Coordinates of C-alpha atoms and ligand atoms in Angstrom, one line a residue:
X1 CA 110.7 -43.5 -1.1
X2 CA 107.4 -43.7 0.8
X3 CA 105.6 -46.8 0.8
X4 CA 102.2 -45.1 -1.1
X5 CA 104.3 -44.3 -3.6
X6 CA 105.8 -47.5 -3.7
X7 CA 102.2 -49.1 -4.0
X8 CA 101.5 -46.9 -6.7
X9 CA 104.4 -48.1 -8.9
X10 CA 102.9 -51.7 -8.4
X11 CA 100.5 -53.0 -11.4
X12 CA 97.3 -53.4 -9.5
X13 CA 96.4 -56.5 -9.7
X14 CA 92.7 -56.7 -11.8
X15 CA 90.1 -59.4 -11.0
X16 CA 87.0 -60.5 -12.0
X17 CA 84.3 -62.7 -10.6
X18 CA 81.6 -65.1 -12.0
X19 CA 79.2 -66.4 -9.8
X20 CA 76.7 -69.2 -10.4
X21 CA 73.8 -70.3 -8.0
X22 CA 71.8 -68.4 -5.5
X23 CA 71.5 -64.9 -3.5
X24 CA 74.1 -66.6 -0.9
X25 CA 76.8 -66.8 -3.7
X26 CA 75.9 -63.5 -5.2
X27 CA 76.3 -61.9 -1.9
X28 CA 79.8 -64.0 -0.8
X29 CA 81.1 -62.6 -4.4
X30 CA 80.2 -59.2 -3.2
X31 CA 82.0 -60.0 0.1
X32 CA 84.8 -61.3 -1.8
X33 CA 85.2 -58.4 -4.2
X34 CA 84.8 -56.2 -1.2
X35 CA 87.9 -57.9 0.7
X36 CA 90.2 -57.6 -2.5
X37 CA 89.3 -53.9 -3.1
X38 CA 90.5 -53.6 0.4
X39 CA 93.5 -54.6 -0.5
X40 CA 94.4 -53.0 -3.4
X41 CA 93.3 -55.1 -6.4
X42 CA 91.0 -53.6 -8.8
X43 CA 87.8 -55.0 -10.2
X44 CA 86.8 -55.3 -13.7
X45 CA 84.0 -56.7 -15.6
X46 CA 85.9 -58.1 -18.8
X47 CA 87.4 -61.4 -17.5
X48 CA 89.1 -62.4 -20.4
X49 CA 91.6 -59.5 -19.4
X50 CA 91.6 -60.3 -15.5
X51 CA 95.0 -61.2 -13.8
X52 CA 92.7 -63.1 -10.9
X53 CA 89.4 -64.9 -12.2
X54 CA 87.5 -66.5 -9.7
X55 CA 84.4 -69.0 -9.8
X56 CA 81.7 -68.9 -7.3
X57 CA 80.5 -72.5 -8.1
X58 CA 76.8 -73.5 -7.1
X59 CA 75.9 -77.3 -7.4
X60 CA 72.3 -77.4 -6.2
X61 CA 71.5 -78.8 -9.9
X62 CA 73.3 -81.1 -12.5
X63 CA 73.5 -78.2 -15.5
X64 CA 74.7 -76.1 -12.7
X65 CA 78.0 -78.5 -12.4
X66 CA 78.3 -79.0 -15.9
X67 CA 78.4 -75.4 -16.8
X68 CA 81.1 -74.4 -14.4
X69 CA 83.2 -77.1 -16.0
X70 CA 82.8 -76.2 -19.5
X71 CA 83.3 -72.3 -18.4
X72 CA 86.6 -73.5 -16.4
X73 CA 87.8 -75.6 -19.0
X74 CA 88.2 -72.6 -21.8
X75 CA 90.4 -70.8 -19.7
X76 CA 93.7 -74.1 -20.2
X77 CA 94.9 -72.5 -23.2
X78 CA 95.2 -68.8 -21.2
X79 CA 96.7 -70.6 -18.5
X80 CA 99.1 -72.6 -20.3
X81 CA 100.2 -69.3 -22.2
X82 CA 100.6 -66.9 -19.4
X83 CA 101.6 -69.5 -16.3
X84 CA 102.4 -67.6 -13.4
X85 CA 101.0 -64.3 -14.4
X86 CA 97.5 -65.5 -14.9
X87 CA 95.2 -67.0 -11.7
X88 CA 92.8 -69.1 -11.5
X89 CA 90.6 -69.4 -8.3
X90 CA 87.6 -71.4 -7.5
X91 CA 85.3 -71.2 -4.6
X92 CA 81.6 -72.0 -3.5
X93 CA 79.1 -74.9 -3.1
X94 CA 80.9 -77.6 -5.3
X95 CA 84.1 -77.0 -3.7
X96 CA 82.3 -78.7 -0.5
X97 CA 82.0 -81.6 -2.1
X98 CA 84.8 -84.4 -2.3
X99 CA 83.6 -86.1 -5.8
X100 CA 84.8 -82.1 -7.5
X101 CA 87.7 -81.7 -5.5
X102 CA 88.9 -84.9 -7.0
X103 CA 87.8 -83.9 -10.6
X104 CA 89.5 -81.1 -10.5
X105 CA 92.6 -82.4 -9.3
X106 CA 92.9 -84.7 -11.8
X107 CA 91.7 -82.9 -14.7
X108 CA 92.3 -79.1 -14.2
X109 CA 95.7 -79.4 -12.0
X110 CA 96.3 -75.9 -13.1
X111 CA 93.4 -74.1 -11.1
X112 CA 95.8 -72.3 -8.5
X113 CA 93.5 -71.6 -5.7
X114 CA 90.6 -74.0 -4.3
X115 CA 88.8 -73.0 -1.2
X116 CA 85.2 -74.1 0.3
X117 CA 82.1 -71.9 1.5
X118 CA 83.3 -71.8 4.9
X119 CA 87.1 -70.3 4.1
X120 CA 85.4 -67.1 1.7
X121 CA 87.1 -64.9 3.9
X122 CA 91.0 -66.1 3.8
X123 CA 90.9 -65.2 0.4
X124 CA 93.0 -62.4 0.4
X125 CA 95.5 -64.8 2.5
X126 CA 95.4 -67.3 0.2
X127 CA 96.1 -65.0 -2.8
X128 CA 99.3 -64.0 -0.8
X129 CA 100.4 -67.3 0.0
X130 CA 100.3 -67.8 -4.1
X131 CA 102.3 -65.2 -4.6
X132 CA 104.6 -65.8 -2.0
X133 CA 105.3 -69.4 -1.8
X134 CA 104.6 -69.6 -5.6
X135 CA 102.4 -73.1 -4.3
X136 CA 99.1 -74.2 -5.5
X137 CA 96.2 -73.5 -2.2
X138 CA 93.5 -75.6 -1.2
X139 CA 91.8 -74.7 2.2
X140 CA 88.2 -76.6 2.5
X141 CA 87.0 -77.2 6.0
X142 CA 84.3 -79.6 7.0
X143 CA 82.7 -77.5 9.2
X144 CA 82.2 -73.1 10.0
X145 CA 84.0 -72.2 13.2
X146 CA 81.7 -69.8 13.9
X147 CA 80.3 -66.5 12.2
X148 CA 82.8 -63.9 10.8
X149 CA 81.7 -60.5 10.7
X150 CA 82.4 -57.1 9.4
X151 CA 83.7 -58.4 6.3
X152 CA 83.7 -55.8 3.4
X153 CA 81.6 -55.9 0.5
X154 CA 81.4 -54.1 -2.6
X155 CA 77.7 -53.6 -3.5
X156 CA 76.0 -54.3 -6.7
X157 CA 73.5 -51.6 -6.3
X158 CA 73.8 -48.3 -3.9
X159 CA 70.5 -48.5 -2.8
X160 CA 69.5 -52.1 -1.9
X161 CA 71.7 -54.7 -0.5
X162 CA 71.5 -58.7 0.6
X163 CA 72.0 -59.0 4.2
X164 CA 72.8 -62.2 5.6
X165 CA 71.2 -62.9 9.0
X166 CA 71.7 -66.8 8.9
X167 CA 73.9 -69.2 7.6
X168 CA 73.9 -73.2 6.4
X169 CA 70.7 -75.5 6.7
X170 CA 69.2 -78.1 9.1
X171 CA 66.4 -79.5 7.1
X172 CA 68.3 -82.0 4.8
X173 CA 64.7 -82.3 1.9
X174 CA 66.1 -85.6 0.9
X175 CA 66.6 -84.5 -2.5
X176 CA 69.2 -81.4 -1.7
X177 CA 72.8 -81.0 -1.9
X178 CA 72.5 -77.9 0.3
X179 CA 73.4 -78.9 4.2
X180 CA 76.0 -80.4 2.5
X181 CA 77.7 -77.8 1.1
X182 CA 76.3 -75.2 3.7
X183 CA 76.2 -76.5 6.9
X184 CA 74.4 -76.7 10.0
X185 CA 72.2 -73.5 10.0
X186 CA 73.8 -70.8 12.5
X187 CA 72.1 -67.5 13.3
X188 CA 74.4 -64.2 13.1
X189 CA 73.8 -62.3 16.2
X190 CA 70.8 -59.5 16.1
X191 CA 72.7 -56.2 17.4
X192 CA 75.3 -57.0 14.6
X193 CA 72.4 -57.6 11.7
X194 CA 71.1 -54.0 13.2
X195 CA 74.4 -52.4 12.9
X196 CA 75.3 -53.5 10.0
X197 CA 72.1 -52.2 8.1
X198 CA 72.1 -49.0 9.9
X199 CA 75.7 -48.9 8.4
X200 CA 73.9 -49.3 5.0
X201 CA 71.2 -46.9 5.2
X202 CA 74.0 -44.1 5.9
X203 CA 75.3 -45.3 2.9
X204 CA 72.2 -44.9 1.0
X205 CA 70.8 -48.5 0.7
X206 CA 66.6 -48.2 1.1
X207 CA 66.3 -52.1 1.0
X208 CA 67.6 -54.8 2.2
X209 CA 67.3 -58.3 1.9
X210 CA 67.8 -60.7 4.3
X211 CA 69.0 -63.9 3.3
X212 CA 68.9 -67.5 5.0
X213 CA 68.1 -71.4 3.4
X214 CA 64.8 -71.2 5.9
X215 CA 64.8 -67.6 7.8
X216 CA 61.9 -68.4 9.4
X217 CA 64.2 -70.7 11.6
X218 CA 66.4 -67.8 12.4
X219 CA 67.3 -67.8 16.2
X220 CA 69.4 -65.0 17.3
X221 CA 71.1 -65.0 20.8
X222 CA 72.6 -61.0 21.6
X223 CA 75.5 -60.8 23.4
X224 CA 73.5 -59.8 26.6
X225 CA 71.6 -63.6 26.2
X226 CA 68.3 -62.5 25.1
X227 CA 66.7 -64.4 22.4
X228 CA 64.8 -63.0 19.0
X229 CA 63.3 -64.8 16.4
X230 CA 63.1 -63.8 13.1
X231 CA 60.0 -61.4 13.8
X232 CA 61.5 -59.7 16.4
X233 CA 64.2 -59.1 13.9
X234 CA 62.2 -57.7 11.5
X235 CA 60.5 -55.2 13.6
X236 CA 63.8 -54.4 15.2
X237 CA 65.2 -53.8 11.6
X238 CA 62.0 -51.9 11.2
X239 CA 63.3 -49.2 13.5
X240 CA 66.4 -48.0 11.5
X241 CA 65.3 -44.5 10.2
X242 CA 66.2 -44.1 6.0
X243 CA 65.5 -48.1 5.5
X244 CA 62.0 -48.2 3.8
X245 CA 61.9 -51.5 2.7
X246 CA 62.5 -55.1 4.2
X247 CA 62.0 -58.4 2.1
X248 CA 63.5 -62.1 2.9
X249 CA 64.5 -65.0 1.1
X250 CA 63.8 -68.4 1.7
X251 CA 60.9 -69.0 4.0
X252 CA 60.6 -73.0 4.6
X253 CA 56.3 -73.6 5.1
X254 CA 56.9 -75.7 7.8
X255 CA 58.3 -72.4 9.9
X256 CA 56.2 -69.9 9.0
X257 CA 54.9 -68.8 12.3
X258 CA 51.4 -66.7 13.1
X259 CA 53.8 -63.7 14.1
X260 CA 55.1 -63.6 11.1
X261 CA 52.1 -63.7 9.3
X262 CA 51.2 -61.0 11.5
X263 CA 53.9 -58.5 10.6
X264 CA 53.0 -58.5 6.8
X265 CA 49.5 -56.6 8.8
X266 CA 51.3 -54.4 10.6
X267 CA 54.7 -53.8 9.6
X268 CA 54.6 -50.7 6.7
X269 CA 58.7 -51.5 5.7
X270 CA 58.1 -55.7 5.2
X271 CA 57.1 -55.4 1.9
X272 CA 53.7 -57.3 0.9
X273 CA 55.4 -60.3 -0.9
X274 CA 56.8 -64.1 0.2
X275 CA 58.8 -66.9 -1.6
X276 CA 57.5 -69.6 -0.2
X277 CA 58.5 -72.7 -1.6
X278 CA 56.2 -75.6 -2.2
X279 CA 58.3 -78.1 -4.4
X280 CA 55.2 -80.4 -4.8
X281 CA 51.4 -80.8 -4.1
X282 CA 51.1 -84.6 -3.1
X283 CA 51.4 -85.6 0.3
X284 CA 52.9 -88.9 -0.7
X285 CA 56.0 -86.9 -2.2
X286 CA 56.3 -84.0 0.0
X287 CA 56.4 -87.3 2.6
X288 CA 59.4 -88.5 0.9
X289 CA 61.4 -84.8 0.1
X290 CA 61.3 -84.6 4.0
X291 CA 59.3 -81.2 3.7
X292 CA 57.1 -82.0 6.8
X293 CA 53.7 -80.6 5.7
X294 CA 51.1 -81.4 3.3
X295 CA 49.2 -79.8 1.0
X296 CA 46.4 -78.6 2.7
X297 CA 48.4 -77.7 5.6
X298 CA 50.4 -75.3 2.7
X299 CA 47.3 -74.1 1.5
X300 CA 46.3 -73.1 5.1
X301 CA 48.8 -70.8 5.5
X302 CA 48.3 -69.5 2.3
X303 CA 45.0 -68.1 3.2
X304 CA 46.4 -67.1 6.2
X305 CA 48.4 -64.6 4.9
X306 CA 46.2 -63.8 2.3
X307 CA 43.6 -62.8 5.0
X308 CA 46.4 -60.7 7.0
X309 CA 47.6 -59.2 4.0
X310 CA 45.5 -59.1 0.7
X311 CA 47.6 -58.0 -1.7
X312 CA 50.5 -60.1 -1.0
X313 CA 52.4 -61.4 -4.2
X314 CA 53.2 -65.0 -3.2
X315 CA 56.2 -67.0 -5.2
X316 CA 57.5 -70.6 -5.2
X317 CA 59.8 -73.1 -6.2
X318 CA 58.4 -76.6 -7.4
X319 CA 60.8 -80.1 -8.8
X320 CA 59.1 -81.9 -11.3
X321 CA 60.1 -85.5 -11.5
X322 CA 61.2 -86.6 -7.7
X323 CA 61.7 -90.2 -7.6
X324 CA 58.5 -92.0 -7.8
X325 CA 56.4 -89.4 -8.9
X326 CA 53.5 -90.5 -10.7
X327 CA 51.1 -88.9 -13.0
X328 CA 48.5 -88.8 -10.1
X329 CA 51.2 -87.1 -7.4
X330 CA 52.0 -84.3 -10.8
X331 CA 48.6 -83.7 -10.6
X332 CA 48.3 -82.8 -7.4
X333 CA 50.9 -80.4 -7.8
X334 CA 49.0 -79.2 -11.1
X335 CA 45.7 -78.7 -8.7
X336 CA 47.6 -77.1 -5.6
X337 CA 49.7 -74.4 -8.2
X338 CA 45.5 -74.0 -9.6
X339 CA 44.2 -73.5 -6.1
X340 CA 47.1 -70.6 -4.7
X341 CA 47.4 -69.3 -7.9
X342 CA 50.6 -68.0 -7.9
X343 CA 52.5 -64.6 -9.1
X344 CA 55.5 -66.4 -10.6
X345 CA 57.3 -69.7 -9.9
X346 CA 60.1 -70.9 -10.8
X347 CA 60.4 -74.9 -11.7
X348 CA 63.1 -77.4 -11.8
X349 CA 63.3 -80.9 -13.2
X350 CA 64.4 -82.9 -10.6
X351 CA 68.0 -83.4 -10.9
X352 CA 69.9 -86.8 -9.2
X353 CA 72.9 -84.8 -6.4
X354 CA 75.4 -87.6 -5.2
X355 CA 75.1 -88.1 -1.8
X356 CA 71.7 -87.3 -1.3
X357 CA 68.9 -90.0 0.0
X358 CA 66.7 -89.2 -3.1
X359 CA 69.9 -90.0 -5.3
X360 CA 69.8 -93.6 -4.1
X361 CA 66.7 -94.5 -5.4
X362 CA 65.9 -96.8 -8.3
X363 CA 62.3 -94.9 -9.5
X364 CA 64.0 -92.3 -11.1
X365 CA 61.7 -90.6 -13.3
X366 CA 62.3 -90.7 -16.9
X367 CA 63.5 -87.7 -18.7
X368 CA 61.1 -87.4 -20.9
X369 CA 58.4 -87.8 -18.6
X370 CA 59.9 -85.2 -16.4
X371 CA 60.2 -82.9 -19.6
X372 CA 56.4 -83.1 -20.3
X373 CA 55.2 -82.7 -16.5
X374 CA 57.3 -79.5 -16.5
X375 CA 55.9 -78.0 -20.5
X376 CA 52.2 -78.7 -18.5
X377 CA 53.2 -77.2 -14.9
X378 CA 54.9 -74.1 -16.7
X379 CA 52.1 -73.1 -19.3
X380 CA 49.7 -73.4 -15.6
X381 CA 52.1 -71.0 -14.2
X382 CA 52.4 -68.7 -16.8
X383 CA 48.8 -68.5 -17.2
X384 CA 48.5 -67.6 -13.6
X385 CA 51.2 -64.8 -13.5
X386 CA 49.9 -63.3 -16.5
X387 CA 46.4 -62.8 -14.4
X388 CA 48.0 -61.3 -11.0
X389 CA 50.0 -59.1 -13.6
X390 CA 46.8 -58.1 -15.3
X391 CA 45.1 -57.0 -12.3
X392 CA 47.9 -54.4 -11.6
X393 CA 46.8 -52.0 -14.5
X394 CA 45.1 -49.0 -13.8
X395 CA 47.0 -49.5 -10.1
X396 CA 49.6 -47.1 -9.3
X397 CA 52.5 -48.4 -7.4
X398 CA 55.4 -47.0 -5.5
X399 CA 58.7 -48.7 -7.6
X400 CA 62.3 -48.7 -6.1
X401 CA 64.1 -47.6 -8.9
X402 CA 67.1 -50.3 -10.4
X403 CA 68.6 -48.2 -13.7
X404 CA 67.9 -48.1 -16.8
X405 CA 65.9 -51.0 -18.5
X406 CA 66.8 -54.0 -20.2
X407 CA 64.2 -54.8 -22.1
X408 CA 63.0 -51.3 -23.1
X409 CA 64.5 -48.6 -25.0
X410 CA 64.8 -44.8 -22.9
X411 CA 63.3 -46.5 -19.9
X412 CA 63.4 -47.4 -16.4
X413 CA 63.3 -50.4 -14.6
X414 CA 62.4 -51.3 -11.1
X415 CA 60.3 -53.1 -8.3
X416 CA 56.6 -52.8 -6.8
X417 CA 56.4 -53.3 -2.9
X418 CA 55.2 -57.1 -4.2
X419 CA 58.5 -57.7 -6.4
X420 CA 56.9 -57.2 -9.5
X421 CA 59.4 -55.8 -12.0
X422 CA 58.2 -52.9 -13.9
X423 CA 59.3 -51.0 -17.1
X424 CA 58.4 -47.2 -17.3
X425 CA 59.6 -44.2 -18.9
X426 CA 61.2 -40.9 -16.8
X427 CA 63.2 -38.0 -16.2
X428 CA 67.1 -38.3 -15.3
X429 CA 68.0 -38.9 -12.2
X430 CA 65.6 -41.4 -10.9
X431 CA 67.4 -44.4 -10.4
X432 CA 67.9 -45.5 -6.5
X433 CA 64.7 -43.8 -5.2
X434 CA 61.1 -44.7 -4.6
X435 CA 58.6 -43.4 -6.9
X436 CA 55.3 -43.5 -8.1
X437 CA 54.1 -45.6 -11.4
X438 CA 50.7 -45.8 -13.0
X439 CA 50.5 -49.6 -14.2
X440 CA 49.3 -49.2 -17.8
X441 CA 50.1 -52.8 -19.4
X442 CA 51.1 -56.2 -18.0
X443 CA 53.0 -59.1 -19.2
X444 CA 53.7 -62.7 -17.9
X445 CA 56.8 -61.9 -16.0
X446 CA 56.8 -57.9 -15.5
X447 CA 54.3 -54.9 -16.2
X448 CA 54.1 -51.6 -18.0
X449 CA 54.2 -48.2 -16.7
X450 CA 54.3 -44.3 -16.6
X451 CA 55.7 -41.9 -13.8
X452 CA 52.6 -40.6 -11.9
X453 CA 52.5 -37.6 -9.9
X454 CA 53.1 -38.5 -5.5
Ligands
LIG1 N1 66.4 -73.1 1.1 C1 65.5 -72.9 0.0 C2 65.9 -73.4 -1.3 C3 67.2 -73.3 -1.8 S1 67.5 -74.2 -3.3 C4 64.2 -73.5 0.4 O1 64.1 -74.6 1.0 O2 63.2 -72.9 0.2 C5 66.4 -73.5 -4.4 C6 65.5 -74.5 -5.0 O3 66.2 -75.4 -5.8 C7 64.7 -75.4 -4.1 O4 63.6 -74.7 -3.5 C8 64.3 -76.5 -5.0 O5 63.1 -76.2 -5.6 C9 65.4 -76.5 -6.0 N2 66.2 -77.8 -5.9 C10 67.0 -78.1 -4.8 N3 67.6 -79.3 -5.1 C11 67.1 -79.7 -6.3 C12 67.4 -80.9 -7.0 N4 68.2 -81.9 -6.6 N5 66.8 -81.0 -8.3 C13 66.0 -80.0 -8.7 N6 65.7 -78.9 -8.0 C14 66.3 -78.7 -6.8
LIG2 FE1 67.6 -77.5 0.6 FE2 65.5 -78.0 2.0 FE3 67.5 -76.7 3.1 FE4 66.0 -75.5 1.3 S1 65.3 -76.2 3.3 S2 68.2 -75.5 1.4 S3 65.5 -77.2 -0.1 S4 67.5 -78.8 2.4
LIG3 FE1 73.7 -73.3 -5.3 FE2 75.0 -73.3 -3.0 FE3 73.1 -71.5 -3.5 S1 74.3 -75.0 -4.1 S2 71.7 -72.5 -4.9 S3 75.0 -71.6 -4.5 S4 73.5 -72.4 -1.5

């Protein structure tokens, strides 16, 4: 018998994947579903009937923790029922971290397969050591050796895709689990970023993402020796015919270079919109998260790019609640969210990650004072979004087309060139391309449109 048929004879193997945490873990699940497609396992979405289900933990937060353990802990009674057929794998940011490795082992000795952030890409290897040896695998390094590339992915959507361009983080913020679980930062090489979009865009993709802890610290070396920053990457990017859109996540303030600022000016594909997180407005406490600027220094920049680029849609992230924050500090953050007057935002109560310096400290804020800081900072937010929103109508705006909508009935949903998500009504056949929208209504957190003619 020939061995294709002989494969075909095999059950395939069906996996699913649930991934918690940020646009690093959504894009490793997309490299991990991508290697075992490769290797003959099928995907599906219904993980209650998955041979294989992984977790893709994130641990940047406390409710992040808990709710992988109470997601992990329903699956016993499966496990105890099918044994051998049945596998459970767990992966990602909490896996760096020894305090969960030992939780795990003590309480959920059944998980079959444990591996860290840096050892994504032996998971086919480990899955075949399972089966083989019929022993439980752990694989967790300390440390990346290096970059692996040209690792497969399967793609959530066909016409945008995350591209990573760095990895890890050097700026330890004092209250961040992060370069723990990540890393030291190290920059992918720029002829394989290129190659690998250009690969995209013949594929169909029309955005792409590029994803980093602080890409504005990107330092790329090509094999040749010559050096490009995270500008020069852009506009290289900028090059590739069929990609019309280029956006980034994170940009750290205290990186945000002139150039940069620049490109928003003059580079058509870098779409007009940055992330750019503040996490606080008093000097005092930016002092202590280790973010090395202060608020008028953020607000600087802020202007700056508003005067190279107008219409740029700025976002942020902000912690309510750091260790020693008092009511004067929150309102400093309260006057610097007034001052930029932000698109969206989103907002976190500080939460206490072992083995952080913040962690150690005995001015812990209380919950409930944390709590009502946040009600106050959100309802300032809120207000503010729904005015940039308000000032889209009557606009219209050239949207990258997602799918269908989730919110609305017979509709469409997509992104403006400034990430604002819109809901409009349309023919067939849209989804995946770039079209026009006349903004008719607006909302806090997304607008309101019809198809307009180009
Ligand atoms: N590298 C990115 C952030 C990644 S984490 C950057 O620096 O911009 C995403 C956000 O989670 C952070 O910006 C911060 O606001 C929040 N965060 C990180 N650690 C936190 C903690 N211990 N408690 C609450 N929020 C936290
Ligand atoms: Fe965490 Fe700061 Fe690094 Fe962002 S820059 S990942 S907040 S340590
Ligand atoms: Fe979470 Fe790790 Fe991302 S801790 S936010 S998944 S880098």
């Amino acid at each position: 018998m020939e061995e294709t048929n002989l494969t075909d004879l095999i059950h395939k193997k069906t996996f699913n994947i649930t991934t918690f945490g940020c646009q690093m873990n959504e894009h490793d699940s997309e490299i991990m579903a991508g290697m075992l497609i490769e290797k003959g396992y099928e995907q599906t979405a219904d993980r209650s009937k998955a041979d294989i289900v992984i977790f893709n933990t994130c641990s940047i937060r406390e409710n992040a923790d808990k709710r992988f353990f109470g997601t992990l802990g329903q699956l016993k009674h499966r496990k105890e029922e099918e044994g051998d057929a049945f596998t459970v794998c767990v992966c990602g940011c909490m896996m760096q971290q020894q305090h969960i490795i030992d939780q795990l082992k003590s309480k959920y000795p059944w998980v079959d397969v444990v591996y860290g952030t840096h050892n994504l890409h032996h998971l086919p290897e480990l899955l075949d050591n399972l089966y083989e040896e019929k022993k439980k695998q752990l694989e967790i390094w300390d440390d990346a050796e290096g970059i692996v590339e040209n690792l497969p992915a399967k793609r959530l959507f066909k016409h945008k895709s995350f591209v990573n361009i760095m990895y890890g983080c050097n700026n330890f913020c004092s209250y961040c689990i992060v370069p723990y679980t990540r890393g030291r930062e190290r920059s992918r090489r720029p002829e394989d970023i290129v190659s690998e979009v250009r690969r995209l865009t013949l594929d169909g993709v029309k955005e792409v993402t590029l994803l980093g802890q602080n890409v504005n610290s990107y330092k790329g070396q090509s094999a040749s020796g010559e050096a490009a920053d995270f500008t020069d990457l852009i506009y290289m990017l900028a090059e590739i015919e069929g990609l019309e859109r280029i956006r980034f996540m994170t940009s750290h303030p205290k990186d945000l270079s002139d150039k940069l600022i620049e490109a928003f000016r003059t580079c058509d594909k870098l779409c007009k919109y940055i992330h750019l997180p503040v996490q606080a407005g008093s000097d005092k406490v930016l002092k202590e998260m280790n973010r090395k600027y202060t608020g008028q220094s953020y607000l600087e920049l802020v202007d700056k790019l508003r005067r190279a680029c107008p219409d740029i849609a700025i976002s942020t992230d902000i912690i309510v609640g750091f260790p020693g924050e008092t009511e004067s500090d929150f309102e400093d953050t309260l006057n610097l969210v007034r001052k930029v007057g932000y698109d969206s935002a989103f907002t976190f109560l500080y939460s206490v990650r072992q083995g952080t310096p913040a962690a150690a400290r005995e001015d812990q804020v209380p919950e409930e004072v944390k709590h009502e800081r946040f009600n106050r900072l959100v309802e300032e937010i809120n207000s503010s979004s729904a005015e940039k929103n308000k000032a889209y109508i009557g606009r219209v705006e050239k949207v990258l087309v997602d799918g269908v909508s989730r919110n609305r009935d017979n509709a469409y949903e997509g992104r403006t060139d400034s990430f604002k998500l819109v809901n409009f009504e349309g023919p067939e056949g849209l989804e995946g391309q770039i079209v026009p929208v006349r903004i008719t209504g607006a909302n806090t957190f997304s607008l309101v449109g019809q198809l307009a003619e180009e």
